[in-house]
Coordinates of N, CA and C in Angstrom, one line a residue:
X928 N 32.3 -4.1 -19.0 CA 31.5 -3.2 -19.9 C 31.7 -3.6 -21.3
X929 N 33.1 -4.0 -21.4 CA 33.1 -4.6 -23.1 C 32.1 -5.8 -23.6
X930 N 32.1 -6.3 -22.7 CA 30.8 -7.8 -22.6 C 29.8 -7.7 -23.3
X931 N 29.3 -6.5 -22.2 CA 27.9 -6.3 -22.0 C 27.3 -4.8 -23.8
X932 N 29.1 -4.3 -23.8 CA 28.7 -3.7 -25.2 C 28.6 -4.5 -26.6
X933 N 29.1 -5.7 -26.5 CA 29.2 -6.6 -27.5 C 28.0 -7.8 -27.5
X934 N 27.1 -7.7 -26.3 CA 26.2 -8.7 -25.9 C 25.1 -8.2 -27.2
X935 N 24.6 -9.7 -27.7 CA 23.3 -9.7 -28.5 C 21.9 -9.3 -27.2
X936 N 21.7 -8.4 -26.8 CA 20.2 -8.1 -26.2 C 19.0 -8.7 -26.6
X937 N 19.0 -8.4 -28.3 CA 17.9 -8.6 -29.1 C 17.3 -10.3 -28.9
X938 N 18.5 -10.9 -28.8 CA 18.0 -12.4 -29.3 C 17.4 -13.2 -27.7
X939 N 17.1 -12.1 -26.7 CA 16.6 -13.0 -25.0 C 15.3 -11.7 -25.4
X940 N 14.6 -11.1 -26.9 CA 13.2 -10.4 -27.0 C 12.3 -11.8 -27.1
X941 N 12.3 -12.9 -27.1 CA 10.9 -14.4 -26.8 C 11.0 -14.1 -25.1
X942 N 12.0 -14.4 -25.4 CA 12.4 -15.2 -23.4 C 11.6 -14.0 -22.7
X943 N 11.8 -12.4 -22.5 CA 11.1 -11.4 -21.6 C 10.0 -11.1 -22.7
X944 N 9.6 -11.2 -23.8 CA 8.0 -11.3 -24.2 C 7.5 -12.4 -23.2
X945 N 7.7 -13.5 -23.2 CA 7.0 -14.6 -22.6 C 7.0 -14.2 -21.1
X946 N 7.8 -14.2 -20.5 CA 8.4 -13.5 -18.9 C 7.3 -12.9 -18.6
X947 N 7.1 -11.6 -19.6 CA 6.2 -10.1 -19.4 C 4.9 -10.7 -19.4
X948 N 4.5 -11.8 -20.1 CA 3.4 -11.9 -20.1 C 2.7 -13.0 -19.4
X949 N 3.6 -13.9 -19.0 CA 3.5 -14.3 -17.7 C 2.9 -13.6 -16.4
X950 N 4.2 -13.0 -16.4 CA 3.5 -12.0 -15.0 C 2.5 -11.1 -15.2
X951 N 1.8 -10.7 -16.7 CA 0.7 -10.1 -16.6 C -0.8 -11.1 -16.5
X952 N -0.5 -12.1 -17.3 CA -1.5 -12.6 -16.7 C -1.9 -13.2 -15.2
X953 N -0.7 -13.3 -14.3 CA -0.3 -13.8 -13.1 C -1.6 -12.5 -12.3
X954 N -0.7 -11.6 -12.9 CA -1.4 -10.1 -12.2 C -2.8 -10.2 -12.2
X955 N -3.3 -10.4 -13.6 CA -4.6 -9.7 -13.5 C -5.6 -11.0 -13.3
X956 N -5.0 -12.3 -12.8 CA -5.9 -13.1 -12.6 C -5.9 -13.5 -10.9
X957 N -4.6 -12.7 -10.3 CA -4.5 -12.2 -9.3 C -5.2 -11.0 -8.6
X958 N -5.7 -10.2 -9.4 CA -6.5 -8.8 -9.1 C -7.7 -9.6 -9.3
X959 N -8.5 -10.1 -10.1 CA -9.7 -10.2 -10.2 C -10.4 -11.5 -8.8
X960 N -9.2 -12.5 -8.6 CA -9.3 -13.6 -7.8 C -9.5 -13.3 -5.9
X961 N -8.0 -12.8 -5.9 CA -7.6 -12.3 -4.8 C -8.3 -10.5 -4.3
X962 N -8.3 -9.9 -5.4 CA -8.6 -8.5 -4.8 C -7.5 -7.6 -4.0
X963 N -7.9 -6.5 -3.6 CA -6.9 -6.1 -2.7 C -7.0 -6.1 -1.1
X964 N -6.6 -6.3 -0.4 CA -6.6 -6.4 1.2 C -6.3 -4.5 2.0
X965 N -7.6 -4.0 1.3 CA -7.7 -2.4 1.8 C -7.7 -2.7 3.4
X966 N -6.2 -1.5 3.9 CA -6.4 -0.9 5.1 C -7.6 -0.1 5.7
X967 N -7.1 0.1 6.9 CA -8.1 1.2 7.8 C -8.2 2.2 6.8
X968 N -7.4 2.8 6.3 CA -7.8 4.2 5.6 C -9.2 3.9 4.9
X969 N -8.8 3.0 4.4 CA -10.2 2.6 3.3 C -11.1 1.8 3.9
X970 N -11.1 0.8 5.0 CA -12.5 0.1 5.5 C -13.1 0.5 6.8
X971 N -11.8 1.9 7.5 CA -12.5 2.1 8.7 C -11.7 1.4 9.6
X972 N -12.1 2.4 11.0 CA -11.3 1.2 12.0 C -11.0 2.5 13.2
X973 N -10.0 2.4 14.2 CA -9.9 3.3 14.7 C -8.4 3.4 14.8
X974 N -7.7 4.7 15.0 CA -6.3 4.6 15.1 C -5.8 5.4 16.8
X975 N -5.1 4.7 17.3 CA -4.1 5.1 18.3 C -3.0 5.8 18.0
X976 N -2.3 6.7 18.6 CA -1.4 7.6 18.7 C -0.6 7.5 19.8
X977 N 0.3 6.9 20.2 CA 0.2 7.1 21.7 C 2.6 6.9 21.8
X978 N 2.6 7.4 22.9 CA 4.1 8.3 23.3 C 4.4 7.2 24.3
X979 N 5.8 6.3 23.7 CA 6.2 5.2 24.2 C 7.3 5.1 23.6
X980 N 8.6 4.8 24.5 CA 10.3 4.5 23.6 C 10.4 3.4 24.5
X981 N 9.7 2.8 25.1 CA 10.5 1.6 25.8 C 9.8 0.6 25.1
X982 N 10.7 -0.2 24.4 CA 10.8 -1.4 23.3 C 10.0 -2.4 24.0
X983 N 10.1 -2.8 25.1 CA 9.9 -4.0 26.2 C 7.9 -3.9 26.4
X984 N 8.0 -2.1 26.8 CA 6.4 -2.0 26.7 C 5.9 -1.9 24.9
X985 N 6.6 -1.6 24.2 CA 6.1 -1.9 23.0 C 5.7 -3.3 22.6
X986 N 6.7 -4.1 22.9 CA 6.1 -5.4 22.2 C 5.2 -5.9 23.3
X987 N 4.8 -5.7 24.5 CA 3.9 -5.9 25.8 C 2.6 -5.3 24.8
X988 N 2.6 -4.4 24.2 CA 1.1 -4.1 23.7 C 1.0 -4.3 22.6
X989 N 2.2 -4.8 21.9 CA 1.3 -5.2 20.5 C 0.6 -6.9 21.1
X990 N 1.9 -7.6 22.0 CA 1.3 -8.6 22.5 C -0.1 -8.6 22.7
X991 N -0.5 -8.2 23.6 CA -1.6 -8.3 24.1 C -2.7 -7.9 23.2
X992 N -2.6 -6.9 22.1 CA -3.6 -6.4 21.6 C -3.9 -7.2 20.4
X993 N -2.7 -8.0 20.1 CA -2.7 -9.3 19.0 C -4.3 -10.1 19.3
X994 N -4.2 -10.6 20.3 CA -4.4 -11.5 20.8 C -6.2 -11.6 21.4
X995 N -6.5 -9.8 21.1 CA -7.7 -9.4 21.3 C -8.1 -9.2 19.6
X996 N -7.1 -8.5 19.2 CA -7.8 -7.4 17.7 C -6.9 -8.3 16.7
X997 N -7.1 -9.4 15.8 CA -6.6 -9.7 14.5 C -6.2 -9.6 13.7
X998 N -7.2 -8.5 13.1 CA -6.4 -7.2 12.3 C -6.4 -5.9 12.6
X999 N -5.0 -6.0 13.1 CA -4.7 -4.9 12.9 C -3.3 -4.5 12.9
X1000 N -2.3 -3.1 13.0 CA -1.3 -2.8 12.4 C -0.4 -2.1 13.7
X1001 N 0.3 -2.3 14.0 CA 1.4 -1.9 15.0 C 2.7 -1.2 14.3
X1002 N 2.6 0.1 14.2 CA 3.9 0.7 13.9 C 5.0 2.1 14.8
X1003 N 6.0 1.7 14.9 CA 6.7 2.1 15.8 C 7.5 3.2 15.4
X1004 N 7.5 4.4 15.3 CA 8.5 5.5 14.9 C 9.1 6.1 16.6
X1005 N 10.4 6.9 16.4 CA 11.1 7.9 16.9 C 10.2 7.5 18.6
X1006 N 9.2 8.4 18.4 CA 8.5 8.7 19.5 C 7.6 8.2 20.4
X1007 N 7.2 7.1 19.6 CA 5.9 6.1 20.2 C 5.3 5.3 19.2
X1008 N 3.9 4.7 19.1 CA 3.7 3.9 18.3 C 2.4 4.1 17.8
X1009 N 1.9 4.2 16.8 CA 0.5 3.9 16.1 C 0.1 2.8 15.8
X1010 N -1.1 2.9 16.6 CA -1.9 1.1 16.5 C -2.8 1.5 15.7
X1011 N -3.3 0.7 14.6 CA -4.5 0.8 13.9 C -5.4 -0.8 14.3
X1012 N -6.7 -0.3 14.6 CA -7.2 -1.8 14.4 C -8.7 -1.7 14.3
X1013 N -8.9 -2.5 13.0 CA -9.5 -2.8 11.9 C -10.9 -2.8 12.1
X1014 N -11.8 -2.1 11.5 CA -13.6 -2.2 11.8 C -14.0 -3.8 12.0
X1015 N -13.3 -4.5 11.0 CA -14.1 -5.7 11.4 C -13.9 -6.4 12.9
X1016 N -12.7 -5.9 13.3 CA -12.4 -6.4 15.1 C -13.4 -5.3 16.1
X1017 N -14.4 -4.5 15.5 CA -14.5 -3.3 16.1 C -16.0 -4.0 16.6
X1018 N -16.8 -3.9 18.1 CA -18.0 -4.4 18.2 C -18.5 -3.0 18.7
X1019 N -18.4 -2.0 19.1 CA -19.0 -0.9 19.6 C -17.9 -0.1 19.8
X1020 N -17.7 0.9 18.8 CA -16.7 2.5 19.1 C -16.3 2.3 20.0
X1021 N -17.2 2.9 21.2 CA -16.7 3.8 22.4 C -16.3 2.9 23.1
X1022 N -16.9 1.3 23.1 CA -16.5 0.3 24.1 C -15.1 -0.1 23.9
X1023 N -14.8 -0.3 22.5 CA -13.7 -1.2 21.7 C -12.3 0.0 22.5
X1024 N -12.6 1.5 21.8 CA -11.7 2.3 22.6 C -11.4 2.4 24.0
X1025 N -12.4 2.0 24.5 CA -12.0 2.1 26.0 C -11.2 0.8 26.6
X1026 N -11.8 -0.5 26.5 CA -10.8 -1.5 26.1 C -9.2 -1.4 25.7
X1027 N -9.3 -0.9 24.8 CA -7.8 -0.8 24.4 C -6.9 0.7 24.9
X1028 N -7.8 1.9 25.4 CA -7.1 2.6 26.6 C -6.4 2.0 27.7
X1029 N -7.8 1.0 28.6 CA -7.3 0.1 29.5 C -6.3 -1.0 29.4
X1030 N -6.5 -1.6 28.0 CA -5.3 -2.7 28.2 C -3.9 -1.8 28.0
X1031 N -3.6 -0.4 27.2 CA -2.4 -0.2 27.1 C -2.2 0.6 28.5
X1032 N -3.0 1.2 29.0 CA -2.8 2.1 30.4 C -2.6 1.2 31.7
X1033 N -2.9 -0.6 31.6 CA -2.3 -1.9 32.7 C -0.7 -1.8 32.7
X1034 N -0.3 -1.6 31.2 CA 1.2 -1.8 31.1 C 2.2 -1.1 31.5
X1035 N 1.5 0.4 31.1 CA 1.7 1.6 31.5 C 1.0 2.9 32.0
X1036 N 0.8 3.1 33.0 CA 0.1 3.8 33.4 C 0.4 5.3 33.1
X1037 N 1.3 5.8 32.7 CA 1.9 6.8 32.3 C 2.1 7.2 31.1
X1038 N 1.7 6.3 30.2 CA 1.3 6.7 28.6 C 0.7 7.9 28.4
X1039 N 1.1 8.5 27.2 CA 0.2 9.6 27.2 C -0.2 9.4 25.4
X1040 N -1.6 9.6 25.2 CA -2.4 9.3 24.4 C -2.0 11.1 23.3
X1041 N -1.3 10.7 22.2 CA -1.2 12.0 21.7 C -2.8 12.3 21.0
X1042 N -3.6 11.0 20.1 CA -4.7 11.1 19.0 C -5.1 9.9 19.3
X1043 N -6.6 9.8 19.5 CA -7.2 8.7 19.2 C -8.0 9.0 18.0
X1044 N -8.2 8.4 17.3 CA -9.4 8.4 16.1 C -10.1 7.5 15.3
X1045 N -11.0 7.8 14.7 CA -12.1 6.6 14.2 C -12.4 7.1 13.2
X1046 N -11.9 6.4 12.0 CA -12.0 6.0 10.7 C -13.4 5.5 10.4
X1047 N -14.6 6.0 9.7 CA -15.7 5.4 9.6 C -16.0 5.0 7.9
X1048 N -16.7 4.1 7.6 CA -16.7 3.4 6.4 C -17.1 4.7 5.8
X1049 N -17.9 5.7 5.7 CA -17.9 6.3 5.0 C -16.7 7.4 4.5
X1050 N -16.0 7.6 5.6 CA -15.0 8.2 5.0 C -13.9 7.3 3.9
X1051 N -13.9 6.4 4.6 CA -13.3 5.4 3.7 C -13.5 5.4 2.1
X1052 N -14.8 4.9 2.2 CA -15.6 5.3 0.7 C -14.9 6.4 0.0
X1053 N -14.7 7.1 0.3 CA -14.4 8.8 -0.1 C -12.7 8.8 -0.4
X1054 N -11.5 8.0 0.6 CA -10.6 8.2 0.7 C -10.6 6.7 -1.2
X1055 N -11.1 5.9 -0.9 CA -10.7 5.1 -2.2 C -11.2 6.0 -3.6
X1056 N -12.5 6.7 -3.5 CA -12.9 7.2 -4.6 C -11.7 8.6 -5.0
X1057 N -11.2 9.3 -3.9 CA -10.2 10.0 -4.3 C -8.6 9.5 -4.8
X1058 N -8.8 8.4 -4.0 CA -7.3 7.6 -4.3 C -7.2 7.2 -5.8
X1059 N -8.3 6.4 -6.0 CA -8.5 6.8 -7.9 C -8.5 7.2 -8.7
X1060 N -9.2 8.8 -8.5 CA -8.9 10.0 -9.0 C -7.9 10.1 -9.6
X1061 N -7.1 9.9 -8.0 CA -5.6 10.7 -8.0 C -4.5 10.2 -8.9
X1062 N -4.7 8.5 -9.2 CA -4.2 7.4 -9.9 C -4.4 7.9 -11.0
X1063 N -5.9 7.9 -11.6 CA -6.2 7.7 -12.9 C -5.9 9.2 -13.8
X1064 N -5.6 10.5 -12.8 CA -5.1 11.7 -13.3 C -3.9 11.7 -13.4
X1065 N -2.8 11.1 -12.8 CA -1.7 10.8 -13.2 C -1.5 10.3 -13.9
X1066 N -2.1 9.2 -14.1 CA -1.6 8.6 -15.2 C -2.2 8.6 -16.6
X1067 N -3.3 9.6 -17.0 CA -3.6 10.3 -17.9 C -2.5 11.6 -18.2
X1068 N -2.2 12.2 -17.1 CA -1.4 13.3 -17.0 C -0.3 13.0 -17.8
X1069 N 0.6 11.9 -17.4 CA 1.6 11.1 -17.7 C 1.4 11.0 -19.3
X1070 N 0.3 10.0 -19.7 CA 0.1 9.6 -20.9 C -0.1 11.0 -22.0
X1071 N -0.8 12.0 -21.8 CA -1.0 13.7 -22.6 C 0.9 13.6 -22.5
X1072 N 1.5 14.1 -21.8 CA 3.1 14.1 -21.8 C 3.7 13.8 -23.0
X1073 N 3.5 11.9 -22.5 CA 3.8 11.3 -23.4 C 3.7 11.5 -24.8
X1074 N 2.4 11.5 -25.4 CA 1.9 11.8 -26.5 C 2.5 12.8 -26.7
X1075 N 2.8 14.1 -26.8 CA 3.1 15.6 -27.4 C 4.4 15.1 -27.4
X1076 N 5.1 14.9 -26.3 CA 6.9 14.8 -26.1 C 7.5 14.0 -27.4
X1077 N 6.6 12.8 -27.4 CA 7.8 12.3 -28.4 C 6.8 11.3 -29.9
X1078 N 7.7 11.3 -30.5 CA 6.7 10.5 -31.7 C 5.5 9.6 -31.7
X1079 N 4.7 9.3 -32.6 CA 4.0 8.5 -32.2 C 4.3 7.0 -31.6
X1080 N 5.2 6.3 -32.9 CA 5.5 4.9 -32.2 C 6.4 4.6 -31.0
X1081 N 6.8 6.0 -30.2 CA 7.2 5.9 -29.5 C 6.5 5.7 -28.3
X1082 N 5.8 6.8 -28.1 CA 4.5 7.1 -27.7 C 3.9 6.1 -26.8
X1083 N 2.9 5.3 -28.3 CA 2.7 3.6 -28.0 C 3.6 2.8 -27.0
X1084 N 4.6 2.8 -27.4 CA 5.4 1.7 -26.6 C 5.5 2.4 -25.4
X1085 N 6.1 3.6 -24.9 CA 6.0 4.1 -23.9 C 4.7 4.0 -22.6
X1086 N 3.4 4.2 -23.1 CA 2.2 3.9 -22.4 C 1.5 2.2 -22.3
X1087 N 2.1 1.6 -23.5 CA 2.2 0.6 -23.1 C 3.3 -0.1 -21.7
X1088 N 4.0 0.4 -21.9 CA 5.2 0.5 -20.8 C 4.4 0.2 -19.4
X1089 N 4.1 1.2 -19.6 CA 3.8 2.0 -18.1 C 2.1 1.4 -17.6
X1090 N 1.8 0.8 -18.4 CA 0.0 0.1 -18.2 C 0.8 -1.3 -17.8
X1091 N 2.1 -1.9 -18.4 CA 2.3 -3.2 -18.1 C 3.2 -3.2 -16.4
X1092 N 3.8 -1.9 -16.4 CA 4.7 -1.6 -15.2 C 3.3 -1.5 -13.8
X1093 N 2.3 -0.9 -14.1 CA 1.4 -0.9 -12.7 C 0.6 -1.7 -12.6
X1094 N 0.1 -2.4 -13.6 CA -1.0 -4.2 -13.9 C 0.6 -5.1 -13.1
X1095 N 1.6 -4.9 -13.2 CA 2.6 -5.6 -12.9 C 2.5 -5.7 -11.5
X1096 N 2.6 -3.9 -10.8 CA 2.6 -4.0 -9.8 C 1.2 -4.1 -9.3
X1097 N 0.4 -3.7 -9.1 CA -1.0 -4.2 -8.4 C -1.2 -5.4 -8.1
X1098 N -1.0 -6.6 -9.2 CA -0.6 -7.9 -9.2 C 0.3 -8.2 -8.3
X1099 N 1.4 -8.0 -7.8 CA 2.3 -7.7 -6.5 C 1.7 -7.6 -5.2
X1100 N 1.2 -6.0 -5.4 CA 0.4 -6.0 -4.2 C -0.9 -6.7 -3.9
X1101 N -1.7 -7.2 -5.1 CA -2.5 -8.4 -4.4 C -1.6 -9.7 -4.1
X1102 N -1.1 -10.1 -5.0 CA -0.6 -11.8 -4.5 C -0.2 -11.6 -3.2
X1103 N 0.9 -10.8 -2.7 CA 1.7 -10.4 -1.3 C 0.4 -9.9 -0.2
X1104 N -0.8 -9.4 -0.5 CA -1.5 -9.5 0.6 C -0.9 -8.3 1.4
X1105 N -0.1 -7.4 0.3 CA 0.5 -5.6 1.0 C -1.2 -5.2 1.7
X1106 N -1.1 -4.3 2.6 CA -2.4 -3.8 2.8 C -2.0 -2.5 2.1
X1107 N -3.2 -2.2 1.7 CA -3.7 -1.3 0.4 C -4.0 -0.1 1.0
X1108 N -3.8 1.0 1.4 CA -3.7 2.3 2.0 C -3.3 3.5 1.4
X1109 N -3.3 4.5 1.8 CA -2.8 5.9 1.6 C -1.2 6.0 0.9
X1110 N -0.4 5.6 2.0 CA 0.7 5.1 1.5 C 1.2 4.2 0.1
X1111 N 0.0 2.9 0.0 CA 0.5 2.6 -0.9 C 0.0 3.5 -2.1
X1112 N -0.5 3.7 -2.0 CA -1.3 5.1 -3.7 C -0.2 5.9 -3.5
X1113 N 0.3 6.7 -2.7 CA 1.5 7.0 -2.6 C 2.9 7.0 -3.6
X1114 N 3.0 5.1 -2.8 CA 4.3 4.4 -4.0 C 3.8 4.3 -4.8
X1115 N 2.5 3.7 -5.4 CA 2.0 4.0 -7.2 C 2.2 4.7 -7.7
X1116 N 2.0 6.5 -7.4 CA 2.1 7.4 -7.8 C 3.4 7.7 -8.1
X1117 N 4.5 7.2 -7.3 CA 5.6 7.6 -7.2 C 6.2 6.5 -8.5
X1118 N 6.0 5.1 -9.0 CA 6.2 4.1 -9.4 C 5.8 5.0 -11.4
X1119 N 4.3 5.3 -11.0 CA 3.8 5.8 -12.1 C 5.0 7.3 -12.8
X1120 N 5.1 8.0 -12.0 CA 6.0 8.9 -12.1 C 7.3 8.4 -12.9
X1121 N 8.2 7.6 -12.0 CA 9.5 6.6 -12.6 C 8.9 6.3 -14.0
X1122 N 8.5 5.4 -13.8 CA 8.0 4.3 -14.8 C 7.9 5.2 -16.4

């Protein structure tokens, strides 16, 4: 602790100016290039629900459904597992779902289906135009705060702060190819909040 109280900070302000601005340009020539890789929430798709603890038939159906559906998302909690898979693997609703009733009901015939559902582009539409909303009110919300709470030049630096902390991360989540969902607006919001 005595080190780090006697350490010059000031004189590594080139080295993380240069750093910071690195990674901002990284970011936003990564957002404009790359884009984001929006989930089902946002392009549509259908989602499974279904009541499964045996590990062995779990990876038996992500197997197999790999191998049919591209994209899509396999996740396992407590009780069973949610399959999401993706409008663009999708050739006809009702057929695509019945298909993938039958391949997971070969493995196990005793599955039991808690929700099946279908995500349609238009909802989608609706779930991104809200998801922005919800972004860009926080983080106005955030910024009014800011402003009243503390000085001006404070202020400044502070919202500049926090414009370079989520261009930082969005840039993240495009280069990494995170899929872009509910969830992730989620940790933004939560990031924006910290930040």
């Amino acid at each position: 602790m005595t080190i780090l109280k006697e350490y010059n900070f000031i004189k590594l302000t080139k080295v993380t100016w240069l750093f910071s601005l690195v990674l901002f340009i990284i970011s936003i020539t990564s957002i404009s290039v790359n884009k984001f890789n929006f989930g089902i929430d946002f392009t549509g798709g259908v989602i499974f629900d279904i009541n499964i603890t045996d590990k062995s038939k779990q990876e038996q159906i992500k197997d197999k459904l790999s191998l049919i559906y591209k994209n899509n998302i396999f996740q396992t909690y407590n009780d069973g597992v949610i399959i999401k898979i993706s409008q663009q693997d999708i050739t006809s609703k009702s057929k695509d779902i019945e298909n993938i009733t039958q391949t997971i009901k070969l493995i196990d015939s005793e599955i039991v289906f808690n929700k099946v559902d279908f995500v349609g582009a238009q909802v989608g539409d609706i779930l991104v135009k809200n998801g922005i909303k919800s972004l860009l009110l926080s983080f106005i919300g955030i910024m009014l705060y800011i402003w009243l709470r503390f000085r001006l030049h404070f202020g400044i630096s502070a919202i500049t702060a926090l414009i370079h902390d989520i261009l930082i991360l969005f840039g993240f989540i495009s280069i990494c190819k995170i899929k872009f969902d509910l969830t992730t607006i989620a940790a933004i919001l939560t990031v924006v909040g910290y930040s």
